[in-house]
C-alpha atoms as one frame of an Amber mdcrd trajectory, in Angstrom:
protein
  47.922 -69.935 -48.809  49.319 -66.782 -47.281  49.706 -63.642 -49.396  52.555
 -62.217 -47.317  55.880 -61.122 -48.766  59.109 -61.710 -46.843  62.288 -59.634
 -46.712  65.289 -61.608 -45.433  68.445 -59.793 -44.357  71.873 -61.289 -43.698
  74.303 -59.511 -41.367  77.786 -60.740 -40.463  78.502 -59.645 -36.877  81.563
 -60.738 -34.945  82.022 -63.747 -37.210  78.399 -64.926 -36.923  75.716 -64.712
 -39.564  72.466 -63.140 -38.348  69.389 -63.774 -40.489  66.251 -61.731 -39.909
  62.878 -61.826 -41.668  60.296 -59.069 -41.986  56.800 -59.784 -43.330  54.738
 -57.395 -45.493  51.283 -57.477 -47.050  52.346 -56.264 -50.498  55.346 -56.591
 -52.775  55.633 -52.791 -53.000  55.957 -52.497 -49.199  58.550 -55.268 -49.114
  60.625 -53.694 -51.905  60.479 -50.251 -50.299  61.714 -51.714 -47.005  64.460
 -53.727 -48.738  65.754 -50.701 -50.621  65.989 -48.641 -47.393  68.041 -51.152
 -45.387  71.559 -50.008 -44.520  74.307 -52.237 -43.199  72.999 -55.591 -44.400
  75.400 -57.791 -46.327  72.547 -59.309 -48.324  68.836 -58.521 -48.711  66.386
 -60.853 -50.424  62.696 -60.302 -51.130  60.464 -63.351 -51.498  56.951 -63.339
 -52.888  53.858 -64.898 -51.355  54.723 -68.130 -53.191  58.236 -68.130 -51.645
  59.976 -67.338 -54.942  62.889 -64.910 -54.937  61.761 -61.563 -56.397  64.644
 -59.223 -55.576  68.240 -59.724 -54.396  70.717 -57.065 -53.256  74.266 -57.963
 -52.210  76.565 -55.367 -50.685  79.404 -54.472 -53.057  81.723 -54.390 -50.030
  81.005 -57.994 -49.134  81.634 -61.183 -51.085  79.262 -63.860 -49.819  77.415
 -66.986 -50.800  74.437 -66.123 -48.557
């Protein structure tokens, strides 16, 4: 089993949803990266077991993503 943590960002651009993942060794690195992201409509941090650890949704954007 991998011990990587994943940060998934959702960006609406020109009517299309772009989803990007970034992989980190530790939860602390993943959370630091997630808290520094600007311009994403949604940011989610998943643990090494693929469980959602942290979720940030832009207050300017109402989304189900």
